[in-house]
Coordinates of C-alpha atoms and ligand atoms in Angstrom, one line a residue:
X234 CA -67.8 -83.3 15.3
X235 CA -71.3 -83.6 16.7
X236 CA -72.5 -82.5 20.1
X237 CA -72.6 -85.8 22.0
X238 CA -74.8 -84.4 24.8
X239 CA -77.3 -83.2 22.2
X240 CA -77.2 -86.5 20.4
X241 CA -78.0 -88.4 23.6
X242 CA -80.6 -85.9 24.5
X243 CA -82.3 -86.3 21.1
X244 CA -82.3 -90.1 21.6
X245 CA -84.1 -89.8 24.9
X246 CA -86.6 -87.4 23.4
X247 CA -87.2 -90.0 20.6
X248 CA -87.7 -92.8 23.1
X249 CA -90.1 -90.8 25.2
X250 CA -92.1 -90.0 22.1
X251 CA -92.1 -93.7 21.1
X252 CA -93.4 -94.5 24.6
X253 CA -96.2 -92.1 24.0
X254 CA -94.8 -89.3 26.2
X255 CA -93.5 -86.4 24.0
X256 CA -91.0 -84.2 25.8
X257 CA -88.9 -81.3 24.7
X258 CA -85.8 -82.0 26.8
X259 CA -84.2 -85.3 27.5
X260 CA -82.5 -83.8 30.6
X261 CA -79.1 -85.2 29.6
X262 CA -76.1 -83.9 31.6
X263 CA -72.5 -84.8 31.9
X264 CA -72.3 -87.6 34.4
X265 CA -72.2 -86.6 38.1
X266 CA -70.2 -89.9 38.6
X267 CA -67.6 -89.9 35.8
X268 CA -66.3 -93.1 37.2
X269 CA -69.6 -94.8 36.3
X270 CA -70.7 -93.2 33.1
X271 CA -70.1 -90.4 30.6
X272 CA -73.5 -88.8 30.7
X273 CA -76.7 -89.2 32.6
X274 CA -80.4 -88.4 32.1
X275 CA -82.7 -87.4 34.9
X276 CA -85.8 -87.7 32.7
X277 CA -87.3 -90.6 34.7
X278 CA -87.3 -88.8 37.9
X279 CA -88.9 -85.7 36.6
X280 CA -91.6 -87.4 34.5
X281 CA -92.6 -90.6 36.4
X282 CA -95.1 -88.9 38.7
X283 CA -96.9 -87.1 35.8
X284 CA -97.0 -90.4 33.9
X285 CA -98.3 -92.3 37.0
X286 CA -95.4 -94.7 37.1
X287 CA -92.2 -95.0 39.2
X288 CA -88.9 -93.5 38.0
X289 CA -87.2 -96.9 38.1
X290 CA -89.9 -98.5 35.8
X291 CA -89.8 -95.6 33.4
X292 CA -86.0 -95.5 33.4
X293 CA -85.9 -99.3 32.6
X294 CA -88.3 -98.8 29.7
X295 CA -86.0 -96.2 28.2
X296 CA -82.9 -98.3 28.9
X297 CA -84.5 -101.3 27.0
X298 CA -84.8 -99.3 23.8
X299 CA -81.4 -97.5 24.1
X300 CA -79.4 -100.6 25.0
X301 CA -79.5 -101.6 21.4
X302 CA -78.0 -98.5 19.8
X303 CA -74.4 -98.8 18.7
X304 CA -73.3 -95.4 20.0
X305 CA -73.9 -96.3 23.6
X306 CA -71.6 -99.0 25.0
X307 CA -73.0 -99.2 28.5
X308 CA -76.3 -98.1 30.0
X309 CA -77.7 -98.7 33.5
X310 CA -80.3 -97.4 35.8
X311 CA -78.9 -96.4 39.2
X312 CA -80.1 -94.8 42.4
X313 CA -83.6 -93.4 42.3
X314 CA -83.8 -93.7 38.5
X315 CA -80.8 -92.0 36.9
X316 CA -80.0 -93.4 33.5
X317 CA -76.3 -93.6 33.2
X318 CA -74.8 -93.9 29.7
X319 CA -71.3 -94.3 28.3
X320 CA -70.3 -93.7 24.7
X321 CA -68.9 -96.5 22.6
X322 CA -65.2 -96.3 21.6
X323 CA -66.1 -96.5 17.9
X324 CA -68.4 -93.5 18.2
X325 CA -65.7 -91.6 20.1
X326 CA -63.1 -92.4 17.5
X327 CA -65.3 -91.6 14.5
X328 CA -66.6 -88.4 16.0
X329 CA -63.1 -86.9 16.4
X330 CA -63.1 -84.3 13.6
X331 CA -61.8 -80.7 13.7
X332 CA -65.0 -78.9 12.5
X333 CA -67.4 -77.8 15.1
X334 CA -71.2 -77.3 14.4
X335 CA -72.4 -73.7 13.8
X336 CA -75.2 -73.0 16.2
X337 CA -76.2 -69.4 15.5
X338 CA -76.6 -67.1 12.6
X339 CA -77.3 -63.8 14.1
X340 CA -75.9 -60.3 13.5
X341 CA -74.4 -59.0 16.7
X342 CA -72.9 -55.6 17.6
X343 CA -70.5 -55.8 20.5
X344 CA -69.4 -52.7 22.3
X345 CA -66.2 -53.2 24.3
X346 CA -62.8 -51.5 24.9
X347 CA -64.3 -48.1 25.6
X348 CA -61.0 -46.3 26.0
X349 CA -61.2 -42.6 26.8
X350 CA -59.3 -40.0 24.9
X351 CA -56.6 -38.3 26.9
X352 CA -57.0 -40.5 29.9
X353 CA -54.4 -43.2 30.1
X354 CA -56.0 -46.7 30.0
X355 CA -56.1 -48.2 33.4
X356 CA -56.7 -51.8 34.5
X357 CA -60.5 -51.4 34.3
X358 CA -60.3 -50.9 30.6
X359 CA -58.1 -54.1 30.5
X360 CA -61.1 -56.3 31.4
X361 CA -63.4 -54.9 28.8
X362 CA -60.8 -55.4 26.1
X363 CA -59.9 -58.9 27.2
X364 CA -63.4 -60.2 27.9
X365 CA -64.9 -58.4 25.0
X366 CA -62.4 -59.8 22.5
X367 CA -63.0 -63.3 23.8
X368 CA -66.8 -63.0 23.6
X369 CA -66.5 -61.7 20.1
X370 CA -64.4 -64.7 19.0
X371 CA -66.7 -67.2 20.8
X372 CA -69.7 -65.7 19.0
X373 CA -68.0 -65.7 15.6
X374 CA -66.9 -69.3 16.0
X375 CA -70.5 -70.3 16.8
X376 CA -71.6 -68.8 13.4
X377 CA -72.7 -65.2 14.2
X378 CA -71.7 -62.2 12.2
X379 CA -70.1 -60.0 14.8
X380 CA -69.4 -56.3 14.5
X381 CA -66.9 -54.9 17.1
X382 CA -67.1 -51.3 18.0
X383 CA -64.7 -49.7 20.5
X384 CA -67.0 -46.9 21.4
X385 CA -64.4 -44.3 22.4
X386 CA -65.1 -41.9 25.2
X387 CA -64.3 -38.8 23.1
X388 CA -67.0 -36.3 23.7
X389 CA -68.3 -35.4 27.2
X390 CA -67.1 -33.2 30.1
X391 CA -63.5 -34.7 30.0
X392 CA -63.0 -33.1 26.6
X393 CA -64.2 -29.7 28.0
X394 CA -61.9 -30.1 30.9
X395 CA -58.9 -30.6 28.7
X396 CA -59.8 -27.6 26.5
X397 CA -60.3 -25.4 29.5
X398 CA -57.1 -26.4 31.1
X399 CA -55.1 -25.8 28.0
X400 CA -56.8 -22.4 27.5
X401 CA -55.8 -21.5 31.1
X402 CA -52.2 -22.5 30.5
X403 CA -51.7 -21.3 27.0
X404 CA -54.4 -18.7 26.1
X405 CA -52.3 -17.5 23.2
X406 CA -52.9 -20.7 21.1
X407 CA -54.6 -20.3 17.8
X408 CA -57.6 -22.4 19.0
X409 CA -58.7 -19.9 21.4
X410 CA -58.9 -16.9 19.0
X411 CA -62.1 -16.0 17.2
X412 CA -62.2 -18.0 14.1
X413 CA -63.5 -17.2 10.7
X414 CA -60.6 -18.9 8.8
X415 CA -60.1 -22.5 8.2
X416 CA -58.3 -24.3 11.0
X417 CA -57.5 -27.5 9.1
X418 CA -53.7 -27.4 8.8
X419 CA -52.3 -26.6 12.2
X420 CA -48.8 -27.8 13.0
X421 CA -49.2 -27.6 16.7
X422 CA -49.4 -30.8 18.6
X423 CA -48.8 -32.5 22.0
X424 CA -47.5 -35.9 22.7
X425 CA -49.4 -38.5 24.6
X426 CA -47.5 -38.1 27.8
X427 CA -48.2 -34.3 27.7
X428 CA -51.8 -34.9 27.0
X429 CA -52.3 -37.2 29.9
X430 CA -50.4 -34.9 32.2
X431 CA -52.6 -32.0 31.0
X432 CA -55.7 -34.2 31.8
X433 CA -54.4 -34.9 35.3
X434 CA -54.0 -31.2 36.0
X435 CA -57.5 -30.5 34.5
X436 CA -59.1 -33.3 36.7
X437 CA -57.5 -31.8 39.8
X438 CA -58.7 -28.3 39.0
X439 CA -62.1 -29.6 38.1
X440 CA -62.4 -31.2 41.6
X441 CA -61.0 -28.3 43.5
X442 CA -62.0 -25.1 41.7
X443 CA -65.6 -24.2 41.0
X444 CA -64.5 -21.4 38.6
X445 CA -62.6 -23.9 36.6
X446 CA -65.5 -26.3 36.7
X447 CA -67.6 -23.7 35.1
X448 CA -65.0 -23.0 32.4
X449 CA -64.9 -26.7 31.6
X450 CA -68.7 -26.8 31.4
X451 CA -68.8 -23.9 29.0
X452 CA -66.0 -25.5 26.9
X453 CA -67.9 -28.8 26.7
X454 CA -71.0 -27.0 25.5
X455 CA -69.1 -25.0 22.9
X456 CA -67.3 -28.1 21.6
X457 CA -70.6 -30.0 21.3
X458 CA -72.0 -27.0 19.5
X459 CA -69.3 -26.8 16.9
X460 CA -66.8 -24.1 18.0
X461 CA -64.2 -24.2 15.2
X462 CA -61.2 -23.6 17.3
X463 CA -62.2 -26.2 19.9
X464 CA -63.1 -28.8 17.3
X465 CA -59.6 -28.3 15.6
X466 CA -57.9 -28.7 19.0
X467 CA -60.1 -31.7 19.9
X468 CA -59.2 -33.4 16.6
X469 CA -55.5 -33.1 17.3
X470 CA -55.8 -34.4 20.9
X471 CA -58.0 -37.2 19.7
X472 CA -55.6 -38.3 16.9
X473 CA -52.6 -38.5 19.2
X474 CA -54.6 -40.3 21.9
X475 CA -56.0 -42.7 19.4
X476 CA -52.6 -43.7 18.1
X477 CA -51.6 -44.6 21.6
X478 CA -54.8 -46.4 22.3
X479 CA -54.5 -48.4 19.2
X480 CA -51.0 -49.5 20.2
X481 CA -52.3 -50.8 23.5
X482 CA -55.1 -52.7 21.8
X483 CA -52.7 -54.2 19.3
X484 CA -50.5 -55.5 22.2
X485 CA -53.6 -57.1 23.7
X486 CA -54.5 -58.7 20.3
X487 CA -57.8 -56.8 20.4
X488 CA -59.2 -55.7 17.1
X489 CA -62.2 -53.6 16.2
X490 CA -64.2 -53.3 13.0
X491 CA -65.3 -49.8 13.9
X492 CA -63.6 -47.0 15.9
X493 CA -66.6 -45.0 16.5
X494 CA -67.1 -42.9 19.5
X495 CA -69.5 -40.8 21.5
X496 CA -68.7 -37.9 19.2
X497 CA -70.0 -39.8 16.2
X498 CA -73.6 -39.4 17.3
X499 CA -73.4 -35.6 18.1
X500 CA -75.3 -34.7 15.0
X501 CA -78.1 -37.0 15.9
X502 CA -78.6 -35.5 19.4
X503 CA -80.7 -32.3 18.7
X504 CA -83.1 -34.2 16.5
X505 CA -83.3 -37.1 18.9
X506 CA -84.1 -34.8 21.8
X507 CA -86.8 -32.8 19.9
X508 CA -88.4 -36.1 18.8
X509 CA -88.4 -37.4 22.4
X510 CA -89.8 -34.1 23.7
X511 CA -92.5 -34.0 21.0
X512 CA -93.6 -37.5 21.8
X513 CA -93.6 -36.6 25.5
X514 CA -91.1 -39.4 26.3
X515 CA -88.6 -36.9 27.6
X516 CA -89.6 -33.7 29.5
X517 CA -87.9 -30.5 30.5
X518 CA -87.1 -30.3 34.2
X519 CA -85.3 -27.4 35.8
X520 CA -83.8 -26.5 32.5
X521 CA -82.5 -29.9 31.8
X522 CA -84.0 -32.6 29.6
X523 CA -84.8 -36.0 31.3
X524 CA -86.8 -39.2 30.9
X525 CA -88.7 -40.4 33.9
X526 CA -88.5 -44.1 34.2
X527 CA -90.8 -46.6 35.8
X528 CA -90.5 -47.7 39.4
X529 CA -88.7 -50.9 39.9
X530 CA -88.6 -53.2 43.0
X531 CA -90.5 -50.5 44.9
X532 CA -87.8 -47.9 44.0
X533 CA -88.3 -45.0 41.7
X534 CA -85.0 -44.7 39.8
X535 CA -83.5 -41.2 39.3
X536 CA -84.6 -39.6 36.0
X537 CA -82.3 -40.3 33.0
X538 CA -80.5 -37.1 32.3
X539 CA -80.0 -36.4 28.6
X540 CA -79.1 -32.8 28.4
X541 CA -77.9 -30.7 31.3
X542 CA -79.3 -27.3 32.2
X543 CA -76.0 -25.9 30.9
X544 CA -76.8 -27.3 27.4
X545 CA -74.2 -30.1 27.5
X546 CA -75.3 -33.6 26.4
X547 CA -74.7 -36.5 28.7
X548 CA -73.2 -40.0 28.5
X549 CA -76.7 -41.4 28.5
X550 CA -77.7 -39.2 25.6
X551 CA -74.8 -40.4 23.5
X552 CA -75.5 -44.0 24.4
X553 CA -79.2 -43.7 23.5
X554 CA -78.3 -42.1 20.1
X555 CA -75.7 -44.8 19.5
X556 CA -78.6 -47.4 19.8
X557 CA -80.4 -45.5 17.0
X558 CA -77.2 -45.2 14.9
X559 CA -76.4 -48.9 15.3
X560 CA -79.9 -49.8 14.3
X561 CA -79.6 -47.8 11.1
X562 CA -76.1 -48.9 10.3
X563 CA -76.2 -52.5 11.1
X564 CA -79.8 -53.8 11.7
X565 CA -78.4 -56.1 14.4
X566 CA -80.3 -58.9 16.3
X567 CA -78.5 -57.9 19.5
X568 CA -76.3 -55.2 20.9
X569 CA -73.9 -56.3 23.6
X570 CA -72.0 -54.0 26.0
X571 CA -69.0 -55.4 27.8
X572 CA -68.7 -52.7 30.5
X573 CA -67.9 -52.5 34.2
X574 CA -70.6 -53.8 36.5
X575 CA -70.7 -50.4 38.2
X576 CA -72.5 -49.0 35.1
X577 CA -75.4 -51.4 35.6
X578 CA -78.0 -48.7 36.4
X579 CA -76.8 -46.6 33.5
X580 CA -77.5 -49.4 31.0
X581 CA -80.7 -50.4 32.6
X582 CA -82.0 -46.9 32.2
X583 CA -80.6 -46.4 28.6
X584 CA -82.2 -49.7 27.5
X585 CA -85.5 -48.8 29.1
X586 CA -85.4 -45.4 27.4
X587 CA -84.6 -47.0 24.0
X588 CA -87.6 -49.4 24.4
X589 CA -89.9 -46.5 25.5
X590 CA -88.9 -44.5 22.5
X591 CA -89.2 -47.4 20.1
X592 CA -85.5 -46.9 19.1
X593 CA -85.0 -50.6 19.0
X594 CA -87.3 -53.3 17.7
X595 CA -88.8 -55.5 20.4
X596 CA -87.0 -58.6 19.1
X597 CA -83.5 -57.0 19.3
X598 CA -81.8 -57.8 22.5
X599 CA -79.8 -55.3 24.5
X600 CA -77.5 -56.8 27.0
X601 CA -75.1 -55.4 29.5
X602 CA -72.4 -58.0 29.9
X603 CA -71.1 -56.7 33.2
X604 CA -67.7 -57.6 34.7
X605 CA -66.2 -57.1 38.2
X606 CA -63.2 -55.1 39.2
X607 CA -59.6 -56.1 39.5
X608 CA -58.5 -55.7 43.1
X609 CA -55.2 -55.7 44.9
X610 CA -54.3 -58.0 47.8
X611 CA -56.1 -55.6 50.1
X612 CA -59.4 -56.2 48.3
X613 CA -59.5 -52.6 47.0
X614 CA -59.1 -51.6 43.3
X615 CA -55.7 -52.6 42.1
X616 CA -53.1 -49.8 42.6
X617 CA -49.4 -49.3 42.0
X618 CA -47.0 -49.2 44.9
X619 CA -47.3 -45.5 45.0
X620 CA -51.0 -45.7 45.4
X621 CA -52.1 -44.6 42.0
X622 CA -54.7 -46.5 39.9
X623 CA -52.6 -49.1 38.0
X624 CA -52.2 -48.1 34.5
X625 CA -52.4 -50.6 31.7
X626 CA -49.0 -49.7 30.4
X627 CA -47.4 -50.3 33.8
X628 CA -49.1 -53.6 34.3
X629 CA -47.9 -54.8 30.8
X630 CA -44.4 -53.7 31.6
X631 CA -44.4 -55.3 35.0
X632 CA -45.6 -58.6 33.5
X633 CA -43.1 -58.4 30.7
X634 CA -40.2 -57.8 33.1
X635 CA -41.2 -60.8 35.3
X636 CA -41.6 -63.0 32.2
X637 CA -38.2 -62.0 30.8
X638 CA -36.5 -62.5 34.2
X639 CA -37.8 -66.0 34.3
X640 CA -36.2 -66.9 31.0
X641 CA -32.4 -67.4 30.7
X642 CA -30.4 -64.3 29.9
X643 CA -29.0 -65.8 26.7
X644 CA -29.5 -68.9 24.7
X645 CA -27.7 -70.7 21.9
X646 CA -30.9 -71.6 20.2
X647 CA -32.9 -68.4 20.6
X648 CA -31.9 -64.8 19.6
X649 CA -32.4 -61.9 22.1
X650 CA -35.3 -60.8 19.8
X651 CA -37.0 -64.1 20.0
X652 CA -36.5 -64.3 23.8
X653 CA -38.0 -60.8 24.2
X654 CA -40.9 -61.7 22.0
X655 CA -41.5 -64.8 24.0
X656 CA -41.4 -62.8 27.2
X657 CA -44.0 -60.5 25.8
X658 CA -46.3 -63.4 24.7
X659 CA -46.0 -65.0 28.1
X660 CA -46.8 -61.7 29.8
X661 CA -49.9 -61.1 27.7
X662 CA -51.0 -64.7 28.1
X663 CA -50.5 -64.5 31.9
X664 CA -52.5 -61.3 32.3
X665 CA -55.3 -62.5 30.0
X666 CA -55.6 -66.0 31.5
X667 CA -55.6 -64.6 35.1
X668 CA -58.5 -62.5 34.1
X669 CA -60.4 -65.0 31.9
X670 CA -60.2 -67.8 34.4
X671 CA -62.6 -65.9 36.7
X672 CA -66.2 -65.6 36.2
X673 CA -66.9 -62.5 34.2
X674 CA -69.0 -60.8 36.9
X675 CA -66.8 -61.6 39.9
X676 CA -64.2 -59.3 41.2
X677 CA -60.8 -60.8 41.4
X678 CA -57.5 -60.2 43.1
X679 CA -54.6 -59.7 40.8
X680 CA -52.0 -62.2 42.0
X681 CA -48.7 -60.6 41.2
X682 CA -46.7 -63.6 42.4
X683 CA -48.3 -66.5 40.7
X684 CA -49.9 -65.3 37.5
X685 CA -46.7 -65.6 35.5
X686 CA -45.6 -69.1 36.8
X687 CA -45.5 -72.0 34.4
X688 CA -47.1 -74.3 36.9
X689 CA -50.6 -74.0 38.2
X690 CA -53.7 -72.5 36.6
X691 CA -51.9 -69.9 34.6
X692 CA -51.4 -68.8 31.0
X693 CA -47.8 -69.9 30.8
X694 CA -48.8 -73.5 31.9
X695 CA -51.0 -73.7 28.8
X696 CA -48.4 -72.2 26.5
X697 CA -45.8 -74.7 27.7
X698 CA -48.3 -77.5 27.0
X699 CA -48.5 -76.4 23.4
X700 CA -44.8 -76.0 23.0
X701 CA -44.2 -79.4 24.5
X702 CA -46.5 -81.0 22.0
X703 CA -44.8 -79.1 19.2
X704 CA -41.5 -80.4 20.3
X705 CA -42.7 -84.0 20.4
X706 CA -44.2 -83.7 17.0
X707 CA -41.0 -82.2 15.7
X708 CA -38.9 -85.0 17.2
X709 CA -41.1 -87.5 15.7
X710 CA -40.7 -85.6 12.4
X711 CA -44.4 -85.5 11.6
X712 CA -45.9 -82.7 9.8
X713 CA -49.2 -81.4 11.1
X714 CA -51.1 -82.8 8.1
X715 CA -49.2 -86.0 7.7
X716 CA -50.8 -88.1 10.5
X717 CA -53.8 -89.9 9.2
X718 CA -53.6 -93.1 11.2
X719 CA -56.6 -94.2 13.2
X720 CA -56.9 -93.6 16.9
X721 CA -56.5 -96.7 19.0
X722 CA -57.6 -96.7 22.6
X723 CA -55.0 -98.7 24.6
X724 CA -55.1 -96.8 27.9
X725 CA -57.9 -95.3 30.0
X726 CA -56.4 -91.8 29.8
X727 CA -56.7 -91.9 26.0
X728 CA -60.4 -92.6 26.2
X729 CA -60.8 -89.8 28.8
X730 CA -59.0 -87.4 26.4
X731 CA -61.2 -88.3 23.5
X732 CA -64.3 -87.7 25.6
X733 CA -62.8 -84.3 26.6
X734 CA -62.0 -83.4 23.0
X735 CA -65.5 -84.2 22.0
X736 CA -67.0 -82.0 24.7
X737 CA -66.0 -79.0 22.5
X738 CA -69.4 -78.4 21.0
X739 CA -71.0 -78.5 24.4
X740 CA -68.4 -76.2 25.9
X741 CA -68.6 -73.7 23.1
X742 CA -72.4 -73.6 23.3
X743 CA -72.3 -73.1 27.0
X744 CA -69.7 -70.3 26.7
X745 CA -71.9 -68.8 24.0
X746 CA -75.2 -68.8 25.8
X747 CA -73.8 -67.5 29.0
X748 CA -71.4 -65.1 27.2
X749 CA -68.8 -66.5 29.6
X750 CA -65.1 -67.0 28.5
X751 CA -64.3 -68.7 31.7
X752 CA -66.0 -71.8 30.4
X753 CA -63.4 -71.9 27.7
X754 CA -60.5 -71.1 30.0
X755 CA -61.6 -73.9 32.3
X756 CA -61.7 -76.3 29.4
X757 CA -58.2 -75.5 28.1
X758 CA -56.8 -76.0 31.5
X759 CA -58.5 -79.4 31.9
X760 CA -57.2 -80.5 28.6
X761 CA -53.7 -79.4 29.2
X762 CA -53.7 -81.2 32.6
X763 CA -54.9 -84.4 30.9
X764 CA -52.3 -84.1 28.3
X765 CA -49.7 -84.0 31.2
X766 CA -51.1 -87.1 32.7
X767 CA -51.2 -88.8 29.3
X768 CA -47.6 -87.8 28.6
X769 CA -46.5 -89.1 31.9
X770 CA -48.1 -92.5 31.4
X771 CA -48.1 -93.2 27.7
X772 CA -44.8 -93.3 25.7
X773 CA -45.2 -91.5 22.4
X774 CA -41.9 -91.4 20.5
X775 CA -40.5 -94.3 22.4
X776 CA -43.5 -96.5 21.7
X777 CA -42.4 -99.6 19.8
X778 CA -45.7 -100.5 18.2
X779 CA -46.0 -98.3 15.1
X780 CA -49.8 -98.3 15.1
X781 CA -50.0 -97.2 18.7
X782 CA -47.2 -94.6 18.2
X783 CA -49.0 -93.1 15.2
X784 CA -52.3 -93.1 17.1
X785 CA -50.7 -91.2 20.0
X786 CA -49.1 -88.8 17.7
X787 CA -52.5 -88.2 16.1
X788 CA -54.0 -87.8 19.5
X789 CA -51.5 -85.2 20.7
X790 CA -51.9 -83.3 17.4
X791 CA -55.6 -83.1 18.1
X792 CA -54.9 -82.0 21.6
X793 CA -52.5 -79.3 20.3
X794 CA -55.0 -78.0 17.8
X795 CA -57.8 -78.0 20.3
X796 CA -55.7 -76.1 22.8
X797 CA -54.7 -73.6 20.1
X798 CA -58.4 -73.3 18.9
X799 CA -59.6 -72.4 22.4
X800 CA -56.6 -70.2 23.3
X801 CA -57.5 -68.3 20.1
X802 CA -61.0 -67.9 21.5
X803 CA -59.4 -66.3 24.5
X804 CA -57.2 -64.2 22.1
X805 CA -54.1 -65.8 23.6
X806 CA -51.2 -66.5 21.2
X807 CA -48.9 -69.4 21.8
X808 CA -45.3 -69.4 20.6
X809 CA -44.3 -72.4 18.4
X810 CA -41.3 -73.2 20.5
X811 CA -40.4 -72.1 24.1
X812 CA -37.3 -72.0 26.1
X813 CA -37.8 -73.6 29.5
X814 CA -38.3 -71.0 32.2
X815 CA -36.8 -70.9 35.7
X816 CA -39.9 -70.5 37.7
Ligands
LIG1061 N1 -65.7 -44.9 28.0 C1 -66.5 -45.5 29.0 C2 -65.7 -45.6 30.3 O1 -64.6 -45.5 30.3 C3 -66.9 -46.9 28.6 C4 -67.8 -47.0 27.3 C5 -68.7 -48.2 27.3 N2 -69.6 -48.3 26.2 C6 -70.8 -47.6 26.2 N3 -71.5 -47.7 25.1 N4 -71.1 -46.8 27.1 O2 -66.4 -45.8 31.3

């Protein structure tokens, strides 16, 4: 399938060059008046003055050349000089192919997820996982080689806090003795609930008790400097935590190529710091090591802290070293970070430091793909009824319970297992779609009433559209690959749908360049809506004329595959069959 907008744009460029006015962009856009045309070009208005002519005259010159090409069925000059163009039916029919053009061949590292060891994942982490997974899939489908790394928070002060808390509660444990012997095979462990409870107690103490704070600092320093007991303990806590984190990501259909974390750059840190000091990029200041960064918008940013005066390395230090590590491991063209907007300054500073230090080639792009927060109805960060930060697990359960309650208790056709599975798929689709339908950077309010409904701009609405098409295809007894008949356009909605189907290359490119999954979510919704209109107005199985019937079956098969393709870009799975819900 070719990109129709690019095709028309290219035509305008060619005509302009024929007329002796080479331009780089034909300024073709989807029509502002879809009732009049499919696309429009604003080239005449923007060039006429420079070419000392009127927009209308220039537009008519272009029209004259383009009115002969078979791909354009209708062309007119309107208003002050808009060139309105409509695509011919033949072109639309012949361009309907499943394969989309590859538009990029870069190597991209994408850092998303970012779960923290011992801390239970909260809704903030949800957005990184959902948006990151989608951006990864969008980039892959455009032709990039994408390396996904979860970048676990497994190294800083929170680890020291955990260790200090455990030491306080159970000083007799083997980890806290002086070690000369190997601590590899220890049978002691804690389950994830205990670890998160331990973390909560540690966080409370850290906030309230200066003495404990000091203990946690020391523990962080000792862990980062290789204390054998602490390392052995940390490994156990990390393994247990990681198993639970993996489960959550599995549920969210989020997959990573690398499970690296902050700790994986620990060995690079001393050398990195001495290099930075030697080259005078970093300096010692009050016992700490920092980088002073340049003034921006009349404001001197705070120095970037790499090593605290107590000897512990910071989050910024691990991020800077991770840039070095990724350069060595992957030689990427770009590194993308799908992280909360509140970390904007952190990334600006780390990127600037990386450039100053020459840790990244000038042509490599470093991008913070920020996202907003999930809020409750009160406009404040989303909380549970008891006022705690909403945990990911609780949100998943809440959604699943709502989805299950909307389905019949029992069914002749579906087993309990299938119904539960369906409820889970609906729950995940609802949560994800509610998130991805918003602009990445905006905050949004989690709508606990409507997100799970099967009507409206929701995940379930899309899933039901797919299931409905599946059921029509099954009733018509057509296998997916069996329909080969040509498309016939016999109703305006069919033409409209073809045009929408062929917007795919434009949509994908837009989502890619803006790193914006909401472009895709908007598109699937539009297509699902148009399918509903089509289905209300055009009989498919009941259609008497075999050629029209086959054409319509082919069309809905295309709609279904296009819905599935884009749902997959959002990492949303659609069940093959669905039982009608009660909402
Ligand atoms: N673990 C961090 C957090 O929970 C997110 C990590 C984001 N990635 C990064 N390279 N800093 O805030």
